[in-house]
Structures are given as C-alpha cells and as structure tokens.
mmCIF file of C-alpha atoms in Angstrom:
data_model
loop_
_atom_site.group_PDB
_atom_site.id
_atom_site.type_symbol
_atom_site.label_atom_id
_atom_site.label_comp_id
_atom_site.label_asym_id
_atom_site.label_seq_id
_atom_site.Cartn_x
_atom_site.Cartn_y
_atom_site.Cartn_z
ATOM 1 C CA MET A 1 24.442 166.624 163.766
ATOM 2 C CA ARG A 2 24.436 170.351 163.081
ATOM 3 C CA VAL A 3 27.886 171.911 162.842
ATOM 4 C CA LEU A 4 28.462 175.631 162.518
ATOM 5 C CA ILE A 5 31.806 176.668 161.024
ATOM 6 C CA VAL A 6 32.791 180.074 162.385
ATOM 7 C CA HIS A 7 35.567 181.997 160.647
ATOM 8 C CA ASP A 8 37.052 185.477 160.269
ATOM 9 C CA ASP A 9 35.012 188.287 158.751
ATOM 10 C CA VAL A 10 37.228 189.007 155.740
ATOM 11 C CA SER A 11 36.750 191.227 152.707
ATOM 12 C CA ALA A 12 37.646 190.493 149.097
ATOM 13 C CA GLU A 13 40.508 193.002 149.412
ATOM 14 C CA ALA A 14 42.108 191.196 152.365
ATOM 15 C CA ARG A 15 45.699 189.917 152.348
ATOM 16 C CA PRO A 16 46.362 186.347 151.109
ATOM 17 C CA ASP A 17 46.974 185.109 154.653
ATOM 18 C CA GLU A 18 43.601 186.532 155.724
ATOM 19 C CA LEU A 19 41.663 185.160 152.738
ATOM 20 C CA ASP A 20 43.097 181.703 153.362
ATOM 21 C CA VAL A 21 40.611 181.126 156.181
ATOM 22 C CA LEU A 22 37.845 180.858 153.561
ATOM 23 C CA VAL A 23 39.788 178.069 151.849
ATOM 24 C CA GLN A 24 40.063 176.307 155.192
ATOM 25 C CA ALA A 25 36.343 176.705 155.827
ATOM 26 C CA GLY A 26 35.576 175.157 152.445
ATOM 27 C CA ALA A 27 37.830 172.165 153.104
ATOM 28 C CA VAL A 28 36.361 171.578 156.562
ATOM 29 C CA GLU A 29 32.804 171.935 155.263
ATOM 30 C CA THR A 30 33.437 169.347 152.552
ATOM 31 C CA ALA A 31 34.832 166.923 155.130
ATOM 32 C CA LEU A 32 31.956 167.465 157.551
ATOM 33 C CA ARG A 33 29.340 166.922 154.842
ATOM 34 C CA ALA A 34 31.126 163.705 153.850
ATOM 35 C CA LEU A 35 30.717 162.609 157.470
ATOM 36 C CA GLY A 36 26.960 163.228 157.235
ATOM 37 C CA ALA A 37 26.803 166.484 159.162
ATOM 38 C CA GLU A 38 24.447 169.358 158.448
ATOM 39 C CA VAL A 39 26.792 172.315 157.981
ATOM 40 C CA ALA A 40 26.419 176.072 158.027
ATOM 41 C CA ARG A 41 28.952 178.903 158.114
ATOM 42 C CA GLU A 42 29.041 182.118 160.106
ATOM 43 C CA ARG A 43 31.506 185.003 160.200
ATOM 44 C CA PHE A 44 32.814 186.279 163.519
ATOM 45 C CA THR A 45 32.560 190.056 163.790
ATOM 46 C CA PRO A 46 33.637 192.521 166.510
ATOM 47 C CA ASP A 47 29.987 192.654 167.648
ATOM 48 C CA LEU A 48 29.851 189.904 170.280
ATOM 49 C CA ALA A 49 26.106 190.310 170.862
ATOM 50 C CA ARG A 50 25.484 189.886 167.146
ATOM 51 C CA ASN A 51 27.717 186.787 167.103
ATOM 52 C CA ALA A 52 25.870 185.299 170.080
ATOM 53 C CA ARG A 53 22.501 185.816 168.371
ATOM 54 C CA ALA A 54 23.793 184.213 165.158
ATOM 55 C CA ILE A 55 25.120 181.173 167.015
ATOM 56 C CA GLU A 56 21.926 180.685 168.986
ATOM 57 C CA ALA A 57 19.826 181.105 165.838
ATOM 58 C CA ALA A 58 21.874 178.392 164.094
ATOM 59 C CA ARG A 59 21.253 176.035 167.047
ATOM 60 C CA PRO A 60 24.422 174.027 166.388
ATOM 61 C CA ASP A 61 25.324 170.838 168.174
ATOM 62 C CA LEU A 62 28.935 171.843 167.668
ATOM 63 C CA VAL A 63 30.974 174.837 166.490
ATOM 64 C CA PHE A 64 34.092 174.285 164.397
ATOM 65 C CA ASN A 65 36.226 177.283 165.277
ATOM 66 C CA LEU A 66 38.412 178.694 162.483
ATOM 67 C CA VAL A 67 38.652 182.266 163.764
ATOM 68 C CA GLU A 68 42.227 183.574 163.431
ATOM 69 C CA SER A 69 41.713 187.277 164.083
ATOM 70 C CA VAL A 70 39.080 189.880 164.904
ATOM 71 C CA LEU A 71 39.191 193.299 163.226
ATOM 72 C CA GLY A 72 42.357 191.999 161.570
ATOM 73 C CA HIS A 73 44.129 191.699 164.932
ATOM 74 C CA GLY A 74 45.578 188.391 166.096
ATOM 75 C CA ARG A 75 45.567 189.583 169.699
ATOM 76 C CA LEU A 76 41.758 189.252 169.699
ATOM 77 C CA ILE A 77 41.733 185.614 168.598
ATOM 78 C CA HIS A 78 40.672 184.382 172.045
ATOM 79 C CA LEU A 79 37.341 186.240 171.832
ATOM 80 C CA ALA A 80 35.765 183.537 169.667
ATOM 81 C CA PRO A 81 36.360 180.561 171.977
ATOM 82 C CA ALA A 82 35.602 182.788 174.982
ATOM 83 C CA LEU A 83 32.157 183.481 173.512
ATOM 84 C CA TYR A 84 31.493 179.784 172.866
ATOM 85 C CA GLU A 85 32.499 179.053 176.445
ATOM 86 C CA ALA A 86 30.227 181.796 177.770
ATOM 87 C CA LEU A 87 27.338 180.357 175.726
ATOM 88 C CA ARG A 88 28.320 176.824 176.792
ATOM 89 C CA VAL A 89 28.398 175.682 173.186
ATOM 90 C CA PRO A 90 30.697 172.699 172.508
ATOM 91 C CA PHE A 91 33.377 173.569 169.961
ATOM 92 C CA CYS A 92 36.381 172.166 168.140
ATOM 93 C CA GLY A 93 39.777 173.639 168.825
ATOM 94 C CA ALA A 94 41.693 175.245 171.645
ATOM 95 C CA SER A 95 40.129 176.974 174.635
ATOM 96 C CA SER A 96 40.186 180.731 175.110
ATOM 97 C CA ASP A 97 42.963 180.361 177.687
ATOM 98 C CA ALA A 98 45.119 178.304 175.334
ATOM 99 C CA MET A 99 44.467 180.744 172.486
ATOM 100 C CA ALA A 100 45.412 183.744 174.600
ATOM 101 C CA LEU A 101 48.587 182.143 175.921
ATOM 102 C CA SER A 102 49.786 180.949 172.516
ATOM 103 C CA SER A 103 48.764 183.938 170.392
ATOM 104 C CA SER A 104 50.957 186.256 172.459
ATOM 105 C CA LYS A 105 54.463 185.087 171.669
ATOM 106 C CA LEU A 106 55.711 186.732 174.851
ATOM 107 C CA LEU A 107 53.212 184.885 177.040
ATOM 108 C CA ALA A 108 53.976 181.706 175.107
ATOM 109 C CA LYS A 109 57.682 181.992 175.851
ATOM 110 C CA ARG A 110 56.980 182.441 179.553
ATOM 111 C CA VAL A 111 54.768 179.333 179.548
ATOM 112 C CA LEU A 112 57.501 177.374 177.782
ATOM 113 C CA ARG A 113 60.152 178.590 180.210
ATOM 114 C CA THR A 114 57.973 177.737 183.237
ATOM 115 C CA ALA A 115 57.323 174.252 181.835
ATOM 116 C CA GLY A 116 61.046 173.664 181.374
ATOM 117 C CA LEU A 117 60.745 173.522 177.586
ATOM 118 C CA PRO A 118 63.617 174.959 175.524
ATOM 119 C CA THR A 119 63.035 178.338 173.880
ATOM 120 C CA PRO A 120 65.557 181.021 172.833
ATOM 121 C CA PRO A 121 66.201 184.087 175.012
ATOM 122 C CA TRP A 122 64.150 187.205 174.278
ATOM 123 C CA ARG A 123 63.925 190.914 174.900
ATOM 124 C CA THR A 124 61.185 193.488 174.490
ATOM 125 C CA ALA A 125 61.412 197.110 173.429
ATOM 126 C CA THR A 126 60.619 198.200 176.996
ATOM 127 C CA ASP A 127 63.311 196.117 178.701
ATOM 128 C CA GLU A 128 65.861 198.237 180.490
ATOM 129 C CA PRO A 129 69.336 197.854 178.936
ATOM 130 C CA THR A 130 70.724 196.626 182.234
ATOM 131 C CA ARG A 131 73.570 194.945 180.403
ATOM 132 C CA ALA A 132 75.229 196.223 177.275
ATOM 133 C CA ILE A 133 76.256 192.769 176.084
ATOM 134 C CA LEU A 134 73.347 190.515 175.091
ATOM 135 C CA PRO A 135 73.272 186.705 175.430
ATOM 136 C CA ALA A 136 73.097 186.103 171.677
ATOM 137 C CA GLU A 137 75.058 187.322 168.663
ATOM 138 C CA ARG A 138 72.031 187.600 166.384
ATOM 139 C CA TRP A 139 68.392 188.383 167.065
ATOM 140 C CA ILE A 140 65.238 188.059 165.020
ATOM 141 C CA VAL A 141 62.630 190.801 165.460
ATOM 142 C CA LYS A 142 59.103 189.359 165.406
ATOM 143 C CA SER A 143 55.529 190.473 165.929
ATOM 144 C CA VAL A 144 54.170 189.746 169.396
ATOM 145 C CA TRP A 145 50.640 188.993 168.199
ATOM 146 C CA GLU A 146 50.480 188.390 164.449
ATOM 147 C CA HIS A 147 51.136 184.961 162.979
ATOM 148 C CA GLY A 148 51.531 183.825 159.370
ATOM 149 C CA SER A 149 55.023 185.418 159.258
ATOM 150 C CA LEU A 150 53.544 188.901 158.926
ATOM 151 C CA GLY A 151 56.412 191.372 158.514
ATOM 152 C CA LEU A 152 59.002 188.618 158.778
ATOM 153 C CA GLU A 153 61.873 188.536 156.253
ATOM 154 C CA PRO A 154 65.616 187.700 156.288
ATOM 155 C CA SER A 155 66.242 191.369 157.093
ATOM 156 C CA SER A 156 64.436 190.757 160.399
ATOM 157 C CA VAL A 157 67.635 189.132 161.673
ATOM 158 C CA VAL A 158 69.842 191.703 163.393
ATOM 159 C CA ALA A 159 73.497 191.131 164.267
ATOM 160 C CA THR A 160 74.221 193.010 167.496
ATOM 161 C CA ASP A 161 75.209 192.381 171.083
ATOM 162 C CA ASP A 162 74.191 195.889 172.178
ATOM 163 C CA ALA A 163 70.838 196.201 173.975
ATOM 164 C CA ALA A 164 70.402 199.848 172.952
ATOM 165 C CA VAL A 165 70.888 199.037 169.273
ATOM 166 C CA LEU A 166 68.390 196.202 169.471
ATOM 167 C CA ALA A 167 65.828 198.433 171.202
ATOM 168 C CA ARG A 168 66.181 201.019 168.428
ATOM 169 C CA VAL A 169 65.650 198.384 165.713
ATOM 170 C CA MET A 170 62.515 197.125 167.469
ATOM 171 C CA GLY A 171 61.178 200.674 167.567
ATOM 172 C CA GLU A 172 61.790 201.081 163.839
ATOM 173 C CA ARG A 173 60.038 197.805 162.945
ATOM 174 C CA ARG A 174 57.136 197.985 165.384
ATOM 175 C CA ASP A 175 54.503 199.385 162.995
ATOM 176 C CA ALA A 176 55.254 196.838 160.271
ATOM 177 C CA LEU A 177 54.829 194.062 162.841
ATOM 178 C CA GLY A 178 51.313 194.883 163.985
ATOM 179 C CA GLY A 179 52.213 197.579 166.510
ATOM 180 C CA GLU A 180 54.106 195.462 169.024
ATOM 181 C CA CYS A 181 57.264 193.429 168.562
ATOM 182 C CA PHE A 182 60.027 191.680 170.455
ATOM 183 C CA ALA A 183 63.453 190.236 169.721
ATOM 184 C CA GLU A 184 64.242 186.547 170.020
ATOM 185 C CA GLY A 185 67.695 185.017 169.986
ATOM 186 C CA TYR A 186 68.154 183.835 166.408
ATOM 187 C CA VAL A 187 68.847 180.097 166.126
ATOM 188 C CA HIS A 188 70.829 179.491 162.963
ATOM 189 C CA GLY A 189 70.084 175.922 162.028
ATOM 190 C CA ARG A 190 67.397 173.544 160.868
ATOM 191 C CA GLU A 191 63.662 174.274 161.086
ATOM 192 C CA PHE A 192 60.943 171.714 161.833
ATOM 193 C CA ASN A 193 57.145 171.984 162.084
ATOM 194 C CA VAL A 194 55.554 169.353 164.329
ATOM 195 C CA ALA A 195 51.819 168.952 163.660
ATOM 196 C CA LEU A 196 49.688 167.385 166.391
ATOM 197 C CA LEU A 197 46.261 165.817 166.021
ATOM 198 C CA ASP A 198 43.883 165.000 168.871
ATOM 199 C CA GLY A 199 42.423 161.539 169.165
ATOM 200 C CA ALA A 200 40.669 159.095 171.472
ATOM 201 C CA ASP A 201 43.944 158.372 173.267
ATOM 202 C CA GLY A 202 45.138 161.975 173.297
ATOM 203 C CA PRO A 203 47.312 163.909 170.864
ATOM 204 C CA VAL A 204 49.645 162.253 168.377
ATOM 205 C CA CYS A 205 52.514 163.798 166.452
ATOM 206 C CA LEU A 206 52.254 163.512 162.692
ATOM 207 C CA PRO A 207 55.328 162.908 160.488
ATOM 208 C CA ILE A 208 57.727 165.812 160.923
ATOM 209 C CA PRO A 209 58.676 168.007 157.956
ATOM 210 C CA GLU A 210 61.899 169.977 157.785
ATOM 211 C CA ILE A 211 61.890 173.307 155.960
ATOM 212 C CA LEU A 212 64.833 173.495 153.585
ATOM 213 C CA PHE A 213 66.561 176.740 152.661
ATOM 214 C CA VAL A 214 67.639 176.274 149.065
ATOM 215 C CA GLY A 215 70.269 178.635 147.677
ATOM 216 C CA VAL A 216 70.812 180.493 150.965
ATOM 217 C CA PRO A 217 74.529 181.338 151.329
ATOM 218 C CA GLU A 218 76.423 179.838 154.253
ATOM 219 C CA GLY A 219 75.824 181.875 157.384
ATOM 220 C CA ALA A 220 73.073 184.014 155.831
ATOM 221 C CA PRO A 221 69.769 184.213 157.758
ATOM 222 C CA ARG A 222 67.385 181.333 157.228
ATOM 223 C CA VAL A 223 63.889 182.737 157.600
ATOM 224 C CA VAL A 224 60.493 181.508 156.405
ATOM 225 C CA GLY A 225 59.149 184.984 155.694
ATOM 226 C CA TYR A 226 55.792 186.238 154.507
ATOM 227 C CA ARG A 227 56.547 185.768 150.807
ATOM 228 C CA ALA A 228 57.793 182.236 151.446
ATOM 229 C CA LYS A 229 54.399 181.354 152.918
ATOM 230 C CA TRP A 230 51.986 183.349 150.777
ATOM 231 C CA SER A 231 53.551 184.314 147.422
ATOM 232 C CA GLU A 232 53.268 181.113 145.418
ATOM 233 C CA GLY A 233 55.845 180.987 142.626
ATOM 234 C CA SER A 234 58.118 183.582 144.241
ATOM 235 C CA ALA A 235 61.802 182.864 144.801
ATOM 236 C CA GLU A 236 61.145 182.700 148.546
ATOM 237 C CA TRP A 237 58.304 180.210 148.070
ATOM 238 C CA ASP A 238 60.359 177.979 145.767
ATOM 239 C CA GLY A 239 63.414 178.274 148.020
ATOM 240 C CA THR A 240 61.731 176.855 151.134
ATOM 241 C CA PRO A 241 60.423 173.382 150.233
ATOM 242 C CA ARG A 242 59.677 170.782 152.897
ATOM 243 C CA ARG A 243 60.964 167.246 153.250
ATOM 244 C CA PHE A 244 60.008 164.779 155.934
ATOM 245 C CA LEU A 245 62.488 163.742 158.578
ATOM 246 C CA GLU A 246 63.890 160.242 158.081
ATOM 247 C CA GLY A 247 66.851 158.305 159.397
ATOM 248 C CA GLU A 248 67.315 160.409 162.552
ATOM 249 C CA PRO A 249 65.273 158.554 165.206
ATOM 250 C CA GLY A 250 66.983 160.296 168.130
ATOM 251 C CA LEU A 251 66.181 163.768 166.819
ATOM 252 C CA GLU A 252 62.667 162.735 165.844
ATOM 253 C CA ASP A 253 61.963 161.382 169.334
ATOM 254 C CA GLU A 254 63.280 164.568 170.945
ATOM 255 C CA LEU A 255 61.143 166.803 168.717
ATOM 256 C CA ARG A 256 58.050 164.725 169.431
ATOM 257 C CA THR A 257 58.693 164.784 173.178
ATOM 258 C CA ILE A 258 59.029 168.566 173.192
ATOM 259 C CA ALA A 259 55.946 169.039 170.998
ATOM 260 C CA LEU A 260 53.801 166.830 173.230
ATOM 261 C CA GLY A 261 55.134 168.640 176.291
ATOM 262 C CA THR A 262 54.127 171.912 174.649
ATOM 263 C CA TRP A 263 50.620 170.580 173.990
ATOM 264 C CA ARG A 264 50.260 169.721 177.680
ATOM 265 C CA ALA A 265 51.770 172.997 178.918
ATOM 266 C CA PHE A 266 49.264 175.089 176.946
ATOM 267 C CA GLY A 267 46.273 172.748 177.283
ATOM 268 C CA LEU A 268 45.840 172.520 173.511
ATOM 269 C CA ALA A 269 43.028 170.617 171.808
ATOM 270 C CA GLY A 270 41.865 169.523 168.363
ATOM 271 C CA TRP A 271 44.915 170.263 166.253
ATOM 272 C CA ALA A 272 48.060 172.324 166.717
ATOM 273 C CA ARG A 273 51.596 172.901 165.466
ATOM 274 C CA VAL A 274 54.874 173.487 167.274
ATOM 275 C CA ASP A 275 57.733 175.067 165.311
ATOM 276 C CA LEU A 276 61.290 174.339 166.384
ATOM 277 C CA ARG A 277 64.806 175.305 165.380
ATOM 278 C CA VAL A 278 67.764 172.967 165.937
ATOM 279 C CA ASP A 279 71.158 174.639 166.256
ATOM 280 C CA ALA A 280 74.575 173.445 165.075
ATOM 281 C CA GLN A 281 75.037 171.513 168.332
ATOM 282 C CA GLY A 282 71.800 169.599 167.755
ATOM 283 C CA ARG A 283 69.869 171.452 170.464
ATOM 284 C CA PRO A 284 66.163 172.061 169.704
ATOM 285 C CA PHE A 285 64.330 175.264 170.651
ATOM 286 C CA VAL A 286 60.615 176.035 170.387
ATOM 287 C CA VAL A 287 60.174 179.242 168.365
ATOM 288 C CA ASP A 288 56.392 179.262 167.847
ATOM 289 C CA VAL A 289 53.234 177.611 169.172
ATOM 290 C CA ASN A 290 50.211 177.660 166.871
ATOM 291 C CA ALA A 291 46.970 176.561 168.523
ATOM 292 C CA ASN A 292 44.999 176.614 165.245
ATOM 293 C CA PRO A 293 47.361 176.052 162.310
ATOM 294 C CA CYS A 294 46.152 176.350 158.737
ATOM 295 C CA LEU A 295 43.946 173.500 157.500
ATOM 296 C CA SER A 296 44.091 174.418 153.807
ATOM 297 C CA PRO A 297 44.739 171.477 151.448
ATOM 298 C CA ASP A 298 48.107 172.911 150.364
ATOM 299 C CA ALA A 299 49.369 173.717 153.870
ATOM 300 C CA GLY A 300 51.859 171.854 156.035
ATOM 301 C CA PHE A 301 49.249 170.237 158.286
ATOM 302 C CA ALA A 302 47.516 168.603 155.320
ATOM 303 C CA ALA A 303 50.904 167.463 153.977
ATOM 304 C CA ALA A 304 51.700 165.806 157.319
ATOM 305 C CA LEU A 305 48.311 164.067 157.298
ATOM 306 C CA ASP A 306 48.995 162.780 153.802
ATOM 307 C CA ARG A 307 52.418 161.510 154.866
ATOM 308 C CA ALA A 308 50.759 159.669 157.762
ATOM 309 C CA SER A 309 48.145 158.183 155.375
ATOM 310 C CA ILE A 310 45.364 159.877 157.344
ATOM 311 C CA PRO A 311 42.634 161.218 155.025
ATOM 312 C CA PHE A 312 41.650 164.807 155.763
ATOM 313 C CA THR A 313 38.060 163.714 156.442
ATOM 314 C CA GLU A 314 39.288 161.229 159.049
ATOM 315 C CA ALA A 315 41.325 163.958 160.745
ATOM 316 C CA ILE A 316 38.262 166.206 160.953
ATOM 317 C CA GLU A 317 36.267 163.266 162.300
ATOM 318 C CA ARG A 318 38.848 162.811 165.076
ATOM 319 C CA VAL A 319 38.709 166.502 165.994
ATOM 320 C CA VAL A 320 34.907 166.439 166.097
ATOM 321 C CA ALA A 321 34.815 163.232 168.130
ATOM 322 C CA ARG A 322 37.166 164.658 170.751
ATOM 323 C CA ALA A 323 35.099 167.840 171.035
ATOM 324 C CA ILE A 324 31.886 165.868 171.446
ATOM 325 C CA ALA A 325 33.521 163.595 174.009
ATOM 326 C CA GLY A 326 34.444 166.631 176.088
ATOM 327 C CA GLY A 327 38.105 167.184 175.347
ATOM 328 C CA ALA A 328 40.225 170.017 176.689
ATOM 329 C CA THR A 329 37.830 172.661 175.366
ATOM 330 C CA GLY A 330 34.450 171.016 175.705
ATOM 331 C CA SER A 331 34.753 169.444 179.147
ATOM 332 C CA GLY A 332 31.518 169.987 180.969
ATOM 333 C CA SER A 333 30.131 172.363 178.357
ATOM 334 C CA ARG A 334 26.544 172.164 177.189
ATOM 335 C CA ARG A 335 24.637 174.027 174.506
ATOM 336 C CA VAL A 336 22.569 176.950 175.723
ATOM 337 C CA PRO A 337 18.931 176.013 175.038
ATOM 338 C CA HIS A 338 17.409 177.884 172.148
ATOM 339 C CA PRO A 339 14.495 180.119 173.218
ATOM 340 C CA GLN A 340 12.102 177.779 171.417
ATOM 341 C CA ASP A 341 13.410 174.891 173.567
ATOM 342 C CA ARG A 342 12.496 176.638 176.827
ATOM 343 C CA ARG A 343 9.011 175.371 177.463
#
C-alpha cells in the first residue's frame, strides 16, 4: 500500500507550534513503515493545482492528512481535505466539512449549541451591546481560527460585565489573535482533554487526562497558554502537568458521553480531541473541538494512547483501516486514475 503523508509547508524559521507538524509526520511515517506501507511525504502549498499534480504523481492508495494550516492561517485548514475529496482520493482524518466547522470556534459553538451540547456563552466584537450586563463575570478572549493556544495567556481572561468594555478589549487583542477573535464565558474550574480514536466499531474515548494548574493562586485565571504548550522547561510548561482521571466514574462517564456526542455532531473521523472545563458545581462545558490534534510522541494524544496500552503503531493502523473501509471521510471515495492508468 502506498501512503502519502501531506503536511504544512513550513520553513525553518517557523514557530514551534508550526514546526511540530514535521515531528508528527516523522512519527506517522515510522508507524506506517512498521505496518509495511510504502510511504512518501508531500507539503501542502497555497497552489492547489500544484498540490493536485503532486498527489496524482505520487499515485497513493491513501493520503494521511496532517495539514494544520495553509499560508500560516488555520482558517484555510479545510482546503486540504477538500482537495482530496475533489480528487476522490481516500484519506485519513476529518472531512472538509468537519474541518471547517471545528476550525472556526464560532461555527463550532453554534454546532454544539444546536446539538444540545454544553458550551459557555460567547460574544463577538461585532455584537451589538444590546444589554449592558453580560451573562458571565469573566470572559476569555480567544482567536476564532488559530489553535495551539496562539495568543492565549492568563491575561486573556477579562473581568467585566459591560459589553462595551469587552468589545474594546477584543479590538485591542484582535491582531495578536490572528486577526479575528471572540470572547467566551470563562469557566473557572478543572480542565480535561478527551482524546478519541476511530475503530472498527466506531470511535472510542481514551483515558482522560486532567490538566493541573500548579502554583496558581486561588481565584486566579487557569489558562493553558502558548508557553505552557510550546516552551518546554518554562514555568508555564512545568506548572501545567497532566494526570489521568481516576476514582470519579460519574464525571468520567459524563465527559465521555459529551465527547462522543461532539464526535457525532461534527462528523469527525480518524482521531480527535474534545477539551472541556468543569465548573465548581460539577457542570462540564465544551471549550474546544480539535479535529486533528497533535500526534507528536510527547503530546497529550500519545500519552492517552500509552495510558490505554495502545501502541502508537496500532493507533495509526486503526486510523488507516477505517479510512480504507470508507469511514466518515472516505465513504464512496475512489482514487482518480493516474493518466498512465487510462488506457
């Protein structure tokens, strides 16, 4: 089987979160070769015609999609699976629709709300201040499109109940957050990351890690910011370790139910992650949906696999098997014949 790994077109000067996709590609390639696949890599550029020619020239039986951004913009992430779909090339990972819905945090929140899944209230910079008093005491200002906690720090939490004040803060932070931002009701509580892995019988939830906030004063914002994710050895990195949830079966069941409901609502496939906050009353809220979470060996998804005693190679095998079987992304898709095949 020929598998083509497609990933971001990144330069050596790129940010750590951007360069990480090359680490992921290396890990996936190693796993695929261990499974006996013939593997090649290709970068995804803004030139769709060039990308189409490269894919057809590689003549893959399957594409393993690791594209996280195009031209450095997360809002273009759906272009990669959309191209595979247009070429009718089977691929691993979420469909273009699922990518588009989940990469826009505003669209994601609307999907969650429509599906009856719990998510905090939100406001955008363009919302009319029809009421001076907002439905939350604190808000966290986040990028609409960029993931990886870009521009996110404890200072992103704003204490105000005034819509005009919140709109002004969003305007001030917009450029640092990729050009478009919104405010979400801040849930002060515990944070959990639920990783999901596709399989023959559908998705399963892996063991659930909780992110701890070590040394954070009582009442101070608890935020997994950019440095906590990407600056190894920093105080923020060391202050946000993970531990796996144990001894709380009721909470674990509720988190799993919500995560699986989220998978269904977005039509996810392959692998995914749902991030939740649980408030002081024990109420969970979905705060992020990641259709293609990091597969690096030191990331949370790999840690959850290890906790579940699932070797990384076996996880990749499951993802590949579901794509070949015609999962959510590959249903009915067929490879476009190579010109040399058309005889």
